Amino acid sequence: MGNIKYFFWNFHCERIKYLRNRLMNGLQEIQKEYPDKKVILVAHGAVIHFILRLMSNESIVSKEMRLFNACLSTIRFDVDSWIIDDFNQVNHLS
């Protein structure tokens, strides 16, 4: 994730490697608990943005990209990796 070493949460600082591990472990738990199910995950935009950056290795979602408020992103687990099907969708808002 480039030169970023810390992620700030309302004046609380968390090392990027710990945040990455915590989020990816959480996604793995969800995938194991509901392997053939569709799951809705609701999170703060900064968390969603960080997850998408991790999954795309910043090739699709970069740190400069802004996600729209209330946007939808669709990810799926396939064999041994996460795939971003779409992201930053706002069609449901109109």
XYZ file of N, CA and C in Angstrom:
282
model
N 0.838 -1.188 0.000
C 0.000 0.000 0.000
C 0.881 1.249 0.000
N 1.841 1.284 -0.819
C 2.670 2.465 -0.952
C 3.441 2.764 0.315
N 3.563 4.046 0.625
C 4.314 4.472 1.799
C 3.446 4.698 3.020
N 2.160 4.354 2.936
C 1.258 4.566 4.064
C 1.622 3.590 5.172
N 1.797 4.104 6.381
C 2.130 3.243 7.503
C 1.041 3.226 8.553
N 0.216 4.254 8.589
C -0.816 4.351 9.604
C -2.136 4.745 8.961
N -3.216 4.321 9.570
C -4.556 4.698 9.147
C -5.194 5.376 10.349
N -5.775 6.529 10.160
C -6.299 7.301 11.277
C -7.810 7.165 11.384
N -8.278 6.835 12.547
C -9.694 6.711 12.858
C -10.024 7.722 13.949
N -10.573 8.849 13.582
C -10.975 9.844 14.583
C -9.916 10.018 15.671
N -8.727 10.350 15.261
C -7.598 10.608 16.138
C -7.002 9.349 16.755
N -7.477 8.185 16.355
C -6.865 6.924 16.781
C -6.057 6.416 15.597
N -4.858 6.018 15.852
C -3.950 5.601 14.787
C -3.762 4.089 14.837
N -3.886 3.441 13.689
C -3.696 1.997 13.607
C -2.690 1.703 12.502
N -1.734 0.852 12.771
C -0.773 0.473 11.736
C -1.507 -0.210 10.594
N -1.117 0.144 9.367
C -1.754 -0.390 8.173
C -1.719 -1.916 8.162
N -0.609 -2.513 8.530
C -0.521 -3.975 8.475
C -1.524 -4.623 9.419
N -1.801 -4.006 10.575
C -2.782 -4.557 11.504
C -4.194 -4.374 10.966
N -4.466 -3.220 10.381
C -5.773 -2.970 9.782
C -6.011 -3.945 8.640
N -5.035 -4.100 7.764
C -5.151 -5.024 6.631
C -5.450 -6.435 7.135
N -4.692 -6.894 8.101
C -4.902 -8.243 8.642
C -6.279 -8.392 9.276
N -6.691 -7.387 10.031
C -7.995 -7.441 10.699
C -9.130 -7.504 9.685
N -9.063 -6.659 8.652
C -10.125 -6.641 7.641
C -10.145 -7.916 6.814
N -8.985 -8.375 6.361
C -8.950 -9.582 5.541
C -9.344 -10.816 6.352
N -8.950 -10.875 7.634
C -9.384 -11.981 8.494
C -10.894 -11.965 8.675
N -11.462 -10.773 8.823
C -12.912 -10.650 8.945
C -13.626 -11.122 7.686
N -13.115 -10.747 6.524
C -13.718 -11.201 5.263
C -13.589 -12.714 5.107
N -12.466 -13.270 5.515
C -12.280 -14.721 5.444
C -13.256 -15.447 6.366
N -13.502 -14.886 7.544
C -14.477 -15.478 8.455
C -15.872 -15.483 7.841
N -16.251 -14.377 7.221
C -17.561 -14.289 6.568
C -17.643 -15.305 5.436
N -16.587 -15.412 4.644
C -16.574 -16.344 3.518
C -16.681 -17.790 4.006
N -16.018 -18.126 5.093
C -16.079 -19.491 5.634
C -17.436 -19.797 6.242
N -18.019 -18.800 6.914
C -19.319 -18.991 7.574
C -20.465 -19.098 6.564
N -20.364 -18.384 5.447
C -21.427 -18.348 4.440
C -20.844 -18.595 3.050
N -20.271 -19.772 2.808
C -19.516 -19.995 1.562
C -20.329 -19.885 0.273
N -21.576 -20.254 0.299
C -22.387 -20.222 -0.924
C -23.550 -19.247 -0.810
N -23.388 -18.253 -0.002
C -24.459 -17.284 0.251
C -24.059 -15.897 -0.220
N -25.066 -15.073 -0.455
C -24.831 -13.651 -0.697
C -24.931 -12.954 0.646
N -23.961 -12.093 0.944
C -23.892 -11.417 2.234
C -23.801 -9.923 1.989
N -24.534 -9.168 2.767
C -24.432 -7.708 2.709
C -23.533 -7.268 3.855
N -22.502 -6.546 3.520
C -21.583 -6.009 4.513
C -21.706 -4.491 4.474
N -22.065 -3.910 5.584
C -22.209 -2.459 5.680
C -21.059 -1.935 6.529
N -20.342 -0.953 5.983
C -19.198 -0.404 6.702
C -19.007 1.061 6.326
N -18.189 1.723 7.081
C -17.827 3.106 6.799
C -17.116 3.163 5.447
N -17.317 4.232 4.715
C -16.716 4.383 3.390
C -15.209 4.231 3.376
N -14.534 4.699 4.418
C -13.074 4.578 4.466
C -12.648 3.114 4.552
N -13.410 2.308 5.264
C -13.110 0.883 5.373
C -13.340 0.200 4.036
N -14.457 0.499 3.393
C -14.753 -0.081 2.081
C -13.673 0.320 1.078
N -13.309 1.571 1.093
C -12.268 2.069 0.187
C -10.959 1.310 0.411
N -10.588 1.109 1.662
C -9.350 0.404 1.979
C -9.412 -1.053 1.512
N -10.540 -1.722 1.743
C -10.706 -3.111 1.292
C -10.578 -3.196 -0.224
N -11.227 -2.288 -0.942
C -11.153 -2.304 -2.406
C -9.727 -2.034 -2.889
N -9.038 -1.135 -2.230
C -7.631 -0.882 -2.589
C -6.786 -2.128 -2.395
N -6.997 -2.821 -1.277
C -6.253 -4.055 -1.018
C -6.538 -5.104 -2.083
N -7.818 -5.302 -2.366
C -8.210 -6.352 -3.310
C -7.717 -6.084 -4.726
N -7.629 -4.814 -5.093
C -7.210 -4.475 -6.456
C -5.725 -4.154 -6.540
N -5.047 -4.193 -5.394
C -3.641 -3.789 -5.354
C -3.471 -2.392 -5.959
N -4.475 -1.568 -5.735
C -4.554 -0.186 -6.219
C -4.560 -0.068 -7.741
N -4.822 -1.181 -8.449
C -4.891 -1.095 -9.912
C -6.269 -0.625 -10.379
N -7.297 -0.864 -9.581
C -8.654 -0.424 -9.926
C -9.059 0.746 -9.036
N -8.852 0.589 -7.751
C -9.205 1.623 -6.778
C -7.913 2.156 -6.173
N -7.666 3.437 -6.368
C -6.452 4.063 -5.838
C -6.799 4.909 -4.616
N -5.774 5.346 -3.919
C -6.029 6.166 -2.728
C -6.627 7.517 -3.083
N -6.416 7.988 -4.310
C -6.962 9.275 -4.729
C -8.440 9.190 -5.112
N -8.911 8.003 -5.437
C -10.297 7.835 -5.873
C -11.253 8.066 -4.715
N -12.330 8.763 -4.996
C -13.349 9.022 -3.981
C -14.542 8.111 -4.239
N -15.042 7.494 -3.194
C -16.257 6.705 -3.291
C -17.434 7.614 -2.964
N -18.534 7.437 -3.710
C -19.742 8.207 -3.448
C -20.390 7.736 -2.147
N -21.049 8.655 -1.444
C -21.807 8.278 -0.260
C -22.902 7.304 -0.669
N -23.115 6.292 0.120
C -24.153 5.272 -0.083
C -23.942 4.437 -1.347
N -22.718 4.377 -1.849
C -22.451 3.572 -3.045
C -22.439 2.082 -2.701
N -22.627 1.274 -3.723
C -22.576 -0.177 -3.573
C -21.354 -0.720 -4.302
N -20.731 -1.694 -3.696
C -19.621 -2.398 -4.330
C -19.897 -3.885 -4.193
N -19.560 -4.639 -5.216
C -19.801 -6.077 -5.209
C -18.470 -6.803 -5.335
N -18.195 -7.639 -4.346
C -16.982 -8.459 -4.370
C -17.405 -9.911 -4.204
N -16.545 -10.809 -4.631
C -16.824 -12.237 -4.448
C -15.509 -12.976 -4.263
N -15.633 -14.114 -3.612
C -14.476 -14.967 -3.397
C -14.534 -16.080 -4.428
N -13.447 -16.270 -5.163
C -13.400 -17.294 -6.205
C -12.104 -18.090 -6.053
N -12.220 -19.342 -5.728
C -11.119 -20.281 -5.520
C -10.230 -19.839 -4.356
N -9.322 -18.890 -4.582
C -8.438 -18.471 -3.502
C -8.168 -16.977 -3.493
N -9.024 -16.215 -4.160
C -8.809 -14.763 -4.167
C -10.139 -14.012 -4.246
N -10.073 -12.758 -3.853
C -11.239 -11.882 -3.907
C -11.254 -11.156 -5.241
N -12.446 -11.025 -5.799
C -12.623 -10.367 -7.095
C -13.618 -9.229 -6.922
N -13.285 -8.078 -7.474
C -14.192 -6.935 -7.463
C -15.019 -6.997 -8.745
N -16.327 -7.223 -8.598
C -17.202 -7.247 -9.773
C -17.588 -5.838 -10.197
N -17.918 -5.003 -9.239
C -18.155 -3.582 -9.516
C -17.995 -2.804 -8.220
N -17.897 -1.499 -8.354
C -17.695 -0.673 -7.168
C -18.182 0.737 -7.447
N -18.458 1.454 -6.373
C -18.854 2.857 -6.443
C -20.133 3.056 -7.256
N -21.046 2.091 -7.199
C -22.297 2.155 -7.951
C -23.342 2.964 -7.174
N -24.025 3.856 -7.871
C -25.036 4.694 -7.228
C -26.377 4.671 -7.964
N -26.563 3.749 -8.892
C -27.821 3.676 -9.645
C -29.040 3.509 -8.732
N -28.868 2.844 -7.619
C -29.977 2.609 -6.692
C -30.461 3.890 -6.021
N -29.722 4.974 -6.141
C -30.080 6.224 -5.482
C -31.001 7.110 -6.324
N -31.169 6.777 -7.591
C -32.004 7.645 -8.440
C -33.359 7.048 -8.711
